[in-house]
XYZ file of C-alpha atoms in Angstrom:
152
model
C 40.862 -17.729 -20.449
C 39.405 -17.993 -17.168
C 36.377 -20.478 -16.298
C 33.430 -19.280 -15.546
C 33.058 -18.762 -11.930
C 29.512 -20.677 -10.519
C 26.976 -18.510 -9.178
C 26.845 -17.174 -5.696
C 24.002 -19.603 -3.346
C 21.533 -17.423 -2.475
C 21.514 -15.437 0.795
C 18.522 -16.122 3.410
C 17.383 -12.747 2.374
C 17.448 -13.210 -1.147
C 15.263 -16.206 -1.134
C 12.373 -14.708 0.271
C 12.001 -11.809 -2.389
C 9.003 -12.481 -4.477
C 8.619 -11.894 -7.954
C 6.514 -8.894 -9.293
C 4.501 -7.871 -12.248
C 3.151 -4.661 -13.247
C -0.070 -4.833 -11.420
C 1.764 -5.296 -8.186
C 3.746 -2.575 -8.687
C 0.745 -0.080 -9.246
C -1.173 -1.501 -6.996
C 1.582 -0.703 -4.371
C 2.232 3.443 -6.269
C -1.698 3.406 -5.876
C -1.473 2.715 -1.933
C 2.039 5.058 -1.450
C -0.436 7.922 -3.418
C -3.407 7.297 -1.294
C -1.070 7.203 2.246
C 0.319 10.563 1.065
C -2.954 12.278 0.519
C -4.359 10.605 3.626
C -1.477 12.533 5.548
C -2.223 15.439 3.709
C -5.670 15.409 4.559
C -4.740 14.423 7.958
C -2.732 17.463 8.409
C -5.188 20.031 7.349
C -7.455 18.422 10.066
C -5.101 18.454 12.786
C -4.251 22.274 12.173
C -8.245 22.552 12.847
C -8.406 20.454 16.003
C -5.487 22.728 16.758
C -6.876 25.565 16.050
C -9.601 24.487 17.760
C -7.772 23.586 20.938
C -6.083 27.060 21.030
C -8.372 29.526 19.752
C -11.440 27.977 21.372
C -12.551 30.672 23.312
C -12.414 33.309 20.330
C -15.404 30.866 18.573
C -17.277 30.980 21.768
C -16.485 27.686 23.004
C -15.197 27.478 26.650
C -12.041 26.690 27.148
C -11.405 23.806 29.074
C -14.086 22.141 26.316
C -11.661 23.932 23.405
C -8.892 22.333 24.719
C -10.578 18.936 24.951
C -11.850 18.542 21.677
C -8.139 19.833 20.380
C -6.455 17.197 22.532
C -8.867 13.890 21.387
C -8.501 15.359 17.981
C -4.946 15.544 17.579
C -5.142 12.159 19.297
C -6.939 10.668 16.021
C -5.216 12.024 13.650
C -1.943 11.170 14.859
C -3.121 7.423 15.196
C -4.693 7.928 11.560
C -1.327 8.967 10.598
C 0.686 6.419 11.838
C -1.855 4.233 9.663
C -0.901 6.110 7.067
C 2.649 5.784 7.065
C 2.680 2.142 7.766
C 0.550 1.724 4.536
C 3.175 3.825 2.640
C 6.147 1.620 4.311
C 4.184 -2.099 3.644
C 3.718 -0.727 -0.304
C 7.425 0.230 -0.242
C 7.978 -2.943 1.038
C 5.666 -4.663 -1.331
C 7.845 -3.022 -4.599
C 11.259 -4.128 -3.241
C 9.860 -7.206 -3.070
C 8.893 -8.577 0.694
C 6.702 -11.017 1.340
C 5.465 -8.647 4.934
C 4.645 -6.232 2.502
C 1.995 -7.911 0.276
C 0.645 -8.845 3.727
C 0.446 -5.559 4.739
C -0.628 -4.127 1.492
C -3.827 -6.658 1.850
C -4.879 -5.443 4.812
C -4.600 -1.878 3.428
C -7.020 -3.105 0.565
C -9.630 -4.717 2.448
C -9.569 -1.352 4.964
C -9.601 0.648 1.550
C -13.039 -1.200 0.051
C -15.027 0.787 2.973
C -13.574 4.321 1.347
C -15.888 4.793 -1.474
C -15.910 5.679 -4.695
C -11.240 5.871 -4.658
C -10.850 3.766 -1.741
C -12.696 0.834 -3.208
C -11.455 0.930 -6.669
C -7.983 1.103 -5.024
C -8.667 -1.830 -3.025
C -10.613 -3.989 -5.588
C -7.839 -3.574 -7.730
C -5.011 -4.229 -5.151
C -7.001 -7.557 -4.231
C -7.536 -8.851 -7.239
C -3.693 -8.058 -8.856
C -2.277 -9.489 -5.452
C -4.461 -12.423 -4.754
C -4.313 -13.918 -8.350
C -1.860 -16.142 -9.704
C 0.474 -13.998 -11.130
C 2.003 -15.373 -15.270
C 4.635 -17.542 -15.174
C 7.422 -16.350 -18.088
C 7.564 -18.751 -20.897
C 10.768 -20.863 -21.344
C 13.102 -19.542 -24.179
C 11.874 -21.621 -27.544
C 8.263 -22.480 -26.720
C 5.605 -22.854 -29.026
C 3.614 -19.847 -28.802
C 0.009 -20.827 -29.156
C -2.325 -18.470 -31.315
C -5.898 -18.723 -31.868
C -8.586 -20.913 -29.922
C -7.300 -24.247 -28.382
C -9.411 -26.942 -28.009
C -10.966 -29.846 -30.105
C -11.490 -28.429 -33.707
């Protein structure tokens, strides 16, 4: 038989992958869900400000003012969308792992608290499942403890 080979050191990027438990990882589906239907929503408006921009004279509105208001809007939305897709690549981040990722997924929460009633559920529950201390896994063959514990 051969011996057992010893285990490959740890790369640099290896040891900077954090452990996660199941709220993490739905915190970080529930921001990837809310990114995509903020660039859904995002593109619906931009097709108006387009629309707006183009076909402004047909709705009465001149058309140097038409093209204006479709210009600053498509303006927004794209740097709304560009929020949006950073907050779907920090929660992709955050489920493979990264440490930039939680970071960014925080900042995502706090910015989601101001989006009532979905945005602040979202975000409460993103804060609290990546702020707290996450469980430690119990070493193979100790006691498990049942009941209350404390001075009888």
């Amino acid at each position: 038989m051969l011996p057992a080979a010893a285990p490959d050191p740890p790369l640099p990027a290896q040891a900077s992958i954090m452990t996660l438990d199941t709220h993490v990882r739905i915190a970080a589906v529930l921001h990837i869900v809310m990114g995509a239907l903020s660039l859904c929503l995002l593109f619906v408006i931009g097709a108006m400000a387009a629309a707006v921009g183009v076909y402004g004279g047909s709705f009465g509105i001149a058309g140097d003012v038409g093209a204006m208001i479709g210009g600053i809007g498509m303006i927004v939305v794209i740097t709304f969308a560009l929020f949006a897709v950073l907050e779907i690549v920090g929660a992709v981040m955050l489920m493979r792992g990264n440490d930039s990722g939680r970071v960014i997924t925080l900042v995502f929460s706090v910015l989601h608290l101001i989006n009532v009633p979905i945005g602040t559920a979202v975000g409460g529950y993103s804060l609290w499942a990546l702020l707290r201390n996450a469980p430690q896994p119990m070493a193979p063959g100790a006691p498990v403890r049942s009941g209350p514990t404390g001075p009888a």
